Coordinates of C-alpha atoms and ligand atoms in Angstrom, one line a residue:
M23 CA 0.0 0.0 -0.1
P24 CA 1.3 3.4 -0.9
V25 CA 1.6 5.8 1.9
N26 CA -0.3 9.4 1.6
L27 CA 2.0 12.3 1.7
L28 CA -0.9 14.4 3.2
D29 CA -0.6 12.4 6.6
Y30 CA 3.1 13.8 6.8
D31 CA 4.1 16.8 8.3
Q32 CA 7.6 18.4 7.4
R33 CA 9.4 16.2 10.1
G34 CA 7.6 13.0 8.8
L35 CA 8.3 13.8 5.3
T36 CA 12.1 14.5 6.1
D37 CA 12.3 10.9 7.7
L38 CA 10.6 9.7 4.6
C39 CA 13.0 11.4 2.3
A40 CA 15.9 10.0 4.6
S41 CA 14.6 6.5 4.2
I42 CA 15.3 6.5 0.3
G43 CA 18.5 8.6 0.7
E44 CA 17.1 12.0 0.0
Q45 CA 18.3 15.2 1.7
P46 CA 16.0 17.1 4.0
F47 CA 15.3 20.1 1.7
R48 CA 13.5 17.6 -0.5
A49 CA 11.1 17.5 2.1
R50 CA 10.5 21.1 2.0
Q51 CA 10.2 21.1 -1.7
L52 CA 7.7 18.4 -1.5
M53 CA 5.6 20.5 0.9
R54 CA 5.6 23.4 -1.3
W55 CA 4.3 21.3 -4.3
I56 CA 1.8 19.4 -2.4
H57 CA 0.1 22.2 -0.2
Q58 CA 1.1 25.6 -1.6
L59 CA 0.7 24.5 -5.2
G60 CA -1.9 21.5 -4.7
E61 CA 0.0 19.3 -6.9
S62 CA -0.5 15.6 -6.6
D63 CA 1.2 14.3 -9.8
F64 CA 4.7 13.5 -8.8
E65 CA 5.4 13.7 -12.7
R66 CA 4.9 17.3 -12.5
M67 CA 6.7 18.1 -9.9
T68 CA 9.5 19.3 -12.0
D69 CA 12.4 20.5 -9.7
L70 CA 12.7 16.7 -8.3
A71 CA 15.1 14.7 -10.2
K72 CA 13.4 12.1 -12.5
P73 CA 14.4 9.0 -10.5
L74 CA 13.1 10.4 -7.4
R75 CA 10.0 11.2 -8.9
A76 CA 9.7 7.6 -10.2
T77 CA 10.6 6.5 -6.5
L78 CA 7.8 8.6 -5.2
A79 CA 5.1 7.2 -7.7
Q80 CA 5.9 3.8 -6.5
L81 CA 5.9 4.5 -2.9
A82 CA 3.3 7.1 -2.3
V83 CA 0.2 8.9 -3.1
V84 CA -1.1 12.7 -2.4
Q85 CA -4.9 11.5 -1.6
P86 CA -7.1 14.0 -0.2
P87 CA -10.9 13.0 0.8
S88 CA -13.1 12.9 -2.2
V89 CA -16.2 15.1 -2.8
M90 CA -19.8 13.6 -2.4
S91 CA -21.8 16.6 -2.8
E92 CA -21.4 20.3 -2.1
S93 CA -23.7 23.5 -1.6
T94 CA -23.6 27.2 -1.5
A95 CA -25.7 29.1 0.7
A96 CA -27.7 32.6 0.0
D97 CA -24.8 34.2 2.0
G98 CA -22.0 32.6 0.3
T99 CA -21.1 30.0 2.8
H100 CA -20.1 26.9 1.3
K101 CA -20.4 23.3 2.5
W102 CA -18.6 20.1 1.1
L103 CA -19.4 16.7 2.2
L104 CA -16.3 14.6 1.9
S105 CA -15.9 10.7 1.7
V106 CA -13.6 9.1 3.7
G107 CA -14.3 5.7 3.0
A108 CA -16.6 2.7 4.2
G109 CA -19.8 5.0 3.9
N110 CA -18.6 7.8 6.2
G111 CA -18.7 11.3 5.3
I112 CA -17.2 14.6 6.9
E113 CA -18.2 18.2 6.5
T114 CA -16.2 21.1 5.8
V115 CA -17.6 24.6 5.9
F116 CA -16.2 27.8 4.2
I117 CA -17.3 31.2 5.3
P118 CA -16.4 34.3 3.6
E119 CA -16.3 37.7 5.0
V120 CA -15.3 41.2 4.1
N121 CA -11.3 40.8 5.0
R122 CA -11.2 37.0 6.1
G123 CA -12.2 33.7 4.5
T124 CA -12.6 30.9 7.6
L125 CA -12.5 27.2 6.8
C126 CA -14.4 25.3 9.6
I127 CA -12.8 21.6 9.3
S128 CA -13.6 18.3 11.1
S129 CA -11.3 16.3 13.1
Q130 CA -13.7 12.7 13.6
V131 CA -16.4 11.1 11.7
G132 CA -19.1 12.0 14.3
C133 CA -18.6 12.8 17.7
A134 CA -18.1 10.6 21.1
L135 CA -19.1 13.5 23.3
K136 CA -22.9 13.6 23.3
C137 CA -23.5 17.1 23.9
S138 CA -27.2 17.6 24.2
F139 CA -27.9 20.4 22.0
C140 CA -25.3 19.1 18.9
S141 CA -26.7 17.3 16.0
T142 CA -23.1 15.9 15.2
G143 CA -23.3 14.4 18.6
R144 CA -26.6 12.8 17.7
Q145 CA -25.0 11.0 14.6
G146 CA -22.9 8.6 17.0
F147 CA -19.0 8.1 16.5
N148 CA -17.1 6.2 13.8
R149 CA -13.3 7.0 14.3
N150 CA -10.7 9.4 14.5
L151 CA -9.8 11.2 11.0
T152 CA -6.3 10.7 9.8
T153 CA -3.8 13.7 9.5
G154 CA -4.2 13.6 5.9
E155 CA -8.1 13.5 6.2
I156 CA -7.7 16.5 8.5
I157 CA -5.4 18.6 6.2
G158 CA -6.8 17.3 3.1
Q159 CA -9.7 19.4 3.8
L160 CA -7.9 22.3 3.7
W161 CA -5.8 21.3 0.5
W162 CA -9.2 20.4 -1.1
A163 CA -10.8 23.5 -0.1
N164 CA -7.9 25.8 -1.2
R165 CA -8.0 24.1 -4.7
A166 CA -11.7 24.0 -5.1
L167 CA -12.0 28.1 -4.0
E168 CA -9.0 28.9 -6.1
S169 CA -10.9 27.5 -9.1
M170 CA -14.2 29.1 -8.2
H171 CA -12.5 32.3 -7.9
S172 CA -10.0 32.2 -10.5
S173 CA -9.4 36.2 -10.4
A174 CA -8.4 35.7 -6.7
A175 CA -5.9 32.8 -7.7
S176 CA -3.8 35.2 -9.5
G177 CA -3.4 37.5 -6.6
K178 CA -0.9 36.9 -3.6
D179 CA -3.7 36.7 -0.9
R180 CA -5.0 33.1 -0.2
I181 CA -8.7 32.9 -0.1
I182 CA -8.6 30.9 3.4
S183 CA -6.9 33.3 5.8
N184 CA -8.4 31.4 9.1
V185 CA -8.9 27.8 10.0
V186 CA -11.2 26.9 12.8
M187 CA -11.3 23.3 14.2
M188 CA -15.3 23.8 14.8
G189 CA -16.4 20.9 12.3
M190 CA -17.5 17.8 13.4
G191 CA -15.7 15.9 16.3
E192 CA -13.5 16.8 19.4
P193 CA -10.3 17.7 18.1
L194 CA -8.4 17.2 21.6
T195 CA -9.5 13.4 21.6
N196 CA -7.8 13.2 18.3
F197 CA -4.7 14.7 19.7
E198 CA -1.7 13.5 17.6
N199 CA -3.6 13.5 14.2
V200 CA -4.6 17.0 14.8
V201 CA -1.3 18.4 16.0
A202 CA 0.6 16.9 13.0
A203 CA -2.1 18.8 10.9
L204 CA -1.8 21.9 12.8
Y205 CA 2.2 22.0 12.1
I206 CA 1.2 21.5 8.4
M207 CA -1.2 24.6 8.6
L208 CA 1.5 26.6 10.2
D209 CA 4.5 25.6 8.2
D210 CA 5.8 28.4 5.9
H211 CA 6.5 25.7 3.3
A212 CA 2.9 24.7 3.5
Y213 CA -0.2 27.1 4.3
G214 CA 2.1 29.4 6.5
L215 CA -0.8 30.3 8.8
S216 CA 0.2 32.3 11.9
R217 CA -1.2 30.7 15.3
R218 CA -3.7 33.6 15.6
R219 CA -5.4 32.4 12.9
V220 CA -5.9 28.8 13.7
T221 CA -8.3 28.1 16.3
V222 CA -8.9 24.8 18.1
S223 CA -12.2 24.5 19.9
T224 CA -12.7 22.0 22.5
A225 CA -15.7 20.8 25.0
G226 CA -12.9 20.8 27.7
I227 CA -10.4 17.9 27.6
V228 CA -8.4 19.3 30.3
P229 CA -5.1 17.2 30.2
N230 CA -4.9 17.8 26.3
I231 CA -5.3 21.4 26.8
D232 CA -2.3 21.3 28.5
R233 CA -0.5 18.8 26.0
L234 CA -1.7 21.5 23.3
S235 CA -0.1 24.4 25.2
A236 CA 3.1 22.5 24.8
A237 CA 2.9 20.9 21.5
C238 CA 1.3 23.7 19.5
P239 CA -0.1 26.8 21.2
V240 CA -2.7 28.1 18.6
A241 CA -5.8 30.0 19.4
L242 CA -8.0 28.1 21.8
A243 CA -11.7 28.3 22.1
V244 CA -13.5 26.3 24.8
S245 CA -17.4 25.6 24.6
L246 CA -18.9 26.3 27.8
H247 CA -22.5 26.7 27.4
A248 CA -23.2 26.7 31.4
P249 CA -21.9 28.7 34.2
T250 CA -22.4 25.8 36.8
D251 CA -21.3 22.2 37.1
D252 CA -25.2 21.0 37.4
L253 CA -26.5 22.7 34.2
R254 CA -23.0 21.9 32.3
N255 CA -23.4 18.4 33.4
T256 CA -26.5 18.1 31.5
L257 CA -25.5 20.0 28.5
V258 CA -22.1 18.8 27.8
P259 CA -21.7 15.6 29.6
I260 CA -17.7 15.5 29.5
N261 CA -18.0 18.0 32.3
R262 CA -18.6 15.2 34.6
K263 CA -15.1 14.1 34.1
Y264 CA -13.5 17.5 33.8
P265 CA -15.5 20.0 35.9
L266 CA -15.8 23.9 35.5
K267 CA -12.7 24.4 38.3
D268 CA -10.3 22.1 36.4
L269 CA -11.3 23.5 33.2
M270 CA -10.8 27.2 34.1
E271 CA -7.5 26.5 35.7
A272 CA -6.3 24.8 32.4
C273 CA -7.7 27.7 30.4
R274 CA -5.6 30.1 32.6
R275 CA -2.5 27.8 32.3
Y276 CA -2.9 28.0 28.6
V277 CA -3.1 31.8 28.4
D278 CA -0.2 32.1 31.1
A279 CA 2.0 29.8 28.9
A280 CA 1.3 32.7 26.2
H281 CA 2.5 35.1 28.4
V282 CA 5.7 33.3 29.2
D283 CA 6.5 32.8 25.2
R284 CA 5.6 36.4 24.5
A285 CA 8.1 37.5 27.2
A286 CA 10.6 34.8 25.4
E287 CA 9.9 36.5 22.0
D288 CA 10.8 40.1 23.4
E289 CA 13.9 38.9 25.0
P290 CA 16.0 36.5 22.7
D291 CA 18.3 35.4 25.2
L292 CA 15.7 34.2 27.7
P293 CA 15.0 30.6 27.2
S294 CA 11.4 29.8 26.3
R295 CA 9.6 26.9 27.6
L296 CA 8.4 26.6 23.9
L297 CA 11.9 26.3 22.3
T298 CA 13.0 23.8 24.8
S299 CA 10.0 21.6 24.1
K300 CA 11.2 18.5 22.3
S301 CA 7.8 18.4 20.6
V302 CA 7.8 21.5 18.8
P303 CA 9.6 21.2 15.2
A304 CA 12.6 23.5 15.1
A305 CA 11.4 25.5 12.2
L306 CA 8.0 26.5 13.7
A307 CA 10.0 27.3 17.2
H308 CA 12.1 29.5 15.3
K309 CA 9.2 31.2 13.6
W310 CA 7.3 31.7 16.8
K311 CA 10.2 33.2 18.3
R312 CA 10.6 35.6 15.4
N313 CA 7.2 36.9 14.7
G314 CA 3.9 36.1 16.7
S315 CA 2.7 35.0 20.1
P316 CA -0.5 32.9 20.4
R317 CA -3.5 34.9 21.6
D318 CA -3.5 35.9 25.2
F319 CA -6.9 35.2 25.8
V320 CA -9.3 32.1 25.7
T321 CA -12.5 32.2 23.9
F322 CA -15.5 31.0 25.3
E323 CA -18.5 29.8 23.2
Y324 CA -21.7 29.9 24.7
V325 CA -25.0 28.4 22.8
M326 CA -28.1 30.6 23.7
L327 CA -30.9 28.1 24.5
D328 CA -34.2 29.6 25.3
G329 CA -35.0 29.2 29.1
V330 CA -32.2 26.9 29.6
N331 CA -28.9 29.0 30.1
D332 CA -30.0 32.4 28.9
R333 CA -31.1 34.0 31.9
I334 CA -29.5 36.9 33.6
E335 CA -28.8 35.1 36.4
H336 CA -26.7 33.0 34.2
A337 CA -24.7 35.8 32.8
R338 CA -23.9 37.0 36.3
Q339 CA -22.8 33.3 37.3
L340 CA -20.4 33.6 34.1
L341 CA -19.0 36.6 35.4
A342 CA -17.9 35.2 38.6
L343 CA -16.7 31.9 36.7
T344 CA -14.4 33.7 34.5
R345 CA -13.2 36.3 36.6
E346 CA -9.7 34.8 36.9
V347 CA -9.3 33.8 33.2
P348 CA -8.2 36.5 30.4
C349 CA -11.4 35.5 28.0
K350 CA -14.0 36.7 25.3
L351 CA -17.3 35.3 25.3
N352 CA -18.8 34.3 22.0
L353 CA -22.5 34.0 22.2
I354 CA -23.9 31.3 19.6
P355 CA -27.4 31.4 19.0
F356 CA -28.9 27.9 18.7
N357 CA -29.1 26.5 15.5
P358 CA -31.8 24.2 15.4
F359 CA -32.2 20.7 14.0
P360 CA -35.0 18.1 13.7
D361 CA -36.0 16.8 17.2
S362 CA -33.5 18.6 19.0
G363 CA -35.7 19.7 21.8
Y364 CA -34.2 23.3 22.2
R365 CA -35.3 26.7 20.7
R366 CA -33.1 29.5 19.9
S367 CA -33.0 32.3 22.8
P368 CA -35.1 35.3 21.4
P369 CA -33.0 38.1 20.1
E370 CA -33.8 40.5 23.2
Q371 CA -32.9 37.8 25.5
I372 CA -29.5 37.4 23.8
R373 CA -28.9 41.3 24.0
A374 CA -29.7 41.6 27.5
F375 CA -27.4 38.8 28.3
Q376 CA -24.7 40.4 26.3
E377 CA -25.1 43.5 27.9
T378 CA -24.9 42.3 31.3
L379 CA -21.4 40.9 30.4
L380 CA -20.4 43.9 28.5
A381 CA -21.5 46.2 31.5
A382 CA -18.8 44.3 33.8
G383 CA -16.3 44.7 31.5
L384 CA -16.4 41.1 29.7
I385 CA -16.0 41.3 25.9
A386 CA -19.1 39.6 24.6
T387 CA -19.8 39.3 21.0
V388 CA -22.7 37.3 19.2
R389 CA -21.7 35.1 16.6
K390 CA -23.6 35.5 13.1
T391 CA -25.2 32.7 12.1
R392 CA -23.9 31.7 9.0
G393 CA -24.9 28.9 6.3
E394 CA -28.0 28.1 8.1
D395 CA -30.1 27.2 4.9
I396 CA -27.6 24.5 3.8
D397 CA -27.2 23.2 7.6
G398 CA -23.6 24.4 7.5
A399 CA -24.1 26.6 10.7
C400 CA -22.5 25.6 14.3
G401 CA -23.8 22.4 15.5
Q402 CA -25.8 21.4 12.1
L403 CA -22.9 19.4 10.7
A404 CA -24.2 15.9 10.5
G405 CA -22.3 14.6 7.6
Q406 CA -22.5 10.8 7.2
V407 CA -21.4 8.7 10.1
V408 CA -21.7 4.6 10.2
D409 CA -22.4 4.9 13.8
R410 CA -20.4 2.4 15.9
T411 CA -21.5 3.4 19.1
R412 CA -25.2 2.5 18.3
R413 CA -26.2 5.8 19.9
R414 CA -29.1 6.7 17.3
L415 CA -30.5 3.3 17.6
R416 CA -30.7 3.3 21.4
R417 CA -32.1 6.7 21.1
E418 CA -34.9 5.5 18.8
A419 CA -35.6 2.4 20.8
E420 CA -36.1 4.6 24.2
E421 CA -38.2 7.0 22.2
S422 CA -40.6 4.5 20.9
A423 CA -40.7 2.6 24.4
Ligands
SAH502 N1 -16.2 19.4 19.8 C1 -15.5 20.9 19.7 C2 -15.8 21.3 18.4 C3 -16.9 21.5 17.9 S1 -17.0 23.3 17.8 C4 -16.1 21.7 20.7 O1 -16.8 21.2 21.5 O2 -15.7 22.8 20.9 C5 -18.6 23.6 17.3 C6 -19.3 24.6 18.2 O3 -20.6 24.8 17.9 C7 -19.3 24.2 19.7 O4 -18.9 25.5 20.4 C8 -20.6 23.6 19.8 O5 -20.9 23.5 21.4 C9 -21.1 24.7 19.3 N2 -22.6 24.0 18.8 C10 -23.0 22.7 18.8 N3 -24.4 22.7 18.3 C11 -24.9 23.6 18.2 C12 -26.0 24.3 17.7 N4 -27.1 23.4 17.7 N5 -26.2 25.3 17.7 C13 -25.3 26.5 18.0 N6 -24.1 26.0 18.3 C14 -23.7 24.5 18.4

C-alpha cells in the first residue's frame, strides 16, 4: 500500500526522504508542491530529479478525501461533504467575510461526546480522522475555492485566511493527528498560517489542553455553554469528568503559557518553555520566536438556549466563573435541527445577556449565524456517520418505548 503524503508534516516527510536516501530539502520541496501548489502528480514536480519522481510514484500518493456533494448558501457559505471511505462522510465549511475567509474543518467522523444540543453528537461516532483527512480538507478547499474564484488565484492573498477546528468531532480526543495537521497549517512551506489564525475548539478535555499548550499553542476556544457544574453536566456531559474548576484552571494555564512565550519572544536570550520543548518542530519554534505570539485570551463559546442557560442570573454566574481567566465570550444563537428539543433564545434575551456581560467589562460578541439554509451553521454538521456506538438506535428505541 502506498503511503499518503498528506499524512506527513515536514518532520515526517524529512524522515521519509531520509529512508530513500534523500536530503531534508527535498521534504521542503515536497511540502511546497503538495500544499502550496496543490500538486498531486509527482511527474509534474519538475524540480525533483526524475528517478526521485519515479520512486515517489511507486511509494506514495497525495490523496485528499473525495467530494460526495457540495452546496452554497445564500450568504456565500460553502459546504462540502467529503467521503472518507466505508460509507462515512465528513463536512467542511467555508465562511467568506469581508476581510477574511474562514475554513471550518472536522476532526472526527461523528463525535463521542454527546453534547445534548449538537446534531453531530446525535450522529454517533465512527473514528478519528487521519492527519491526511484533516489537512486534506484544507488542501481540497484551497484548490476548489481557487478554481471558483479564478481572479483571486492570481493574487497573492489566499482565499482561506483562518482555520477553525469547529467542524465535526472533538479535536482534543484525536490529539496526535490534529497536532500534525496544525503543524502543516503553520508551516511556511505549506500554508504558513499564523497561530492567531488557527483555532482549536474543545468541549474541555483538560489534560489535552495542557498538551496542546506544549505542542502547538494556537488560539483556543472552549465550548462552555453553562456557568455551573449542575447545568453543564446536562448539556456537555464530559463536564462530569472535567468539571468547571479544573477547566478554568487549564484555561488560565494556557493563557499564562502564552505570556511566558511572549516574554521569551521579546527577549531573545531568555530560554522559552516552547523552544526547549522537544515536541515542537525546530522550524516552527524559530518562526514563533521571530514573529507572533499566540493569543493571550481564551474564547468561550456559549450557545443560547431558550429558557435553559440564557437568564441574566446565568450571565452573572458566568462573570464570577471567568473572573480569573483572560477571555472573550462568544454567544452562539442555537441552530435548530430536527427533534433537538431546544429553541433559540429570542434576540432581546441574547442582547440583555450580552449587555450584562459587557457592563461588567467582559468582551462578549454574538456570533452571526452563517450557512443556516444549507445546514452549515454551528452544531448542524451531521455528515454521514456509520455509527459504531449505536447511539442513534438506542435513542430511537428509548423514544418508541
Ligand atoms: N467538539 C468541539 C468542536 C466543535 S465546535 C467543541 O465542542 O468545541 C462547534 C461549536 O458549535 C461548539 O461550541 C458547539 O458547542 C457549538 N454547537 C453545537 N451544536 C450547536 C447548535 N445546535 N447551535 C449552535 N452551536 C452549537
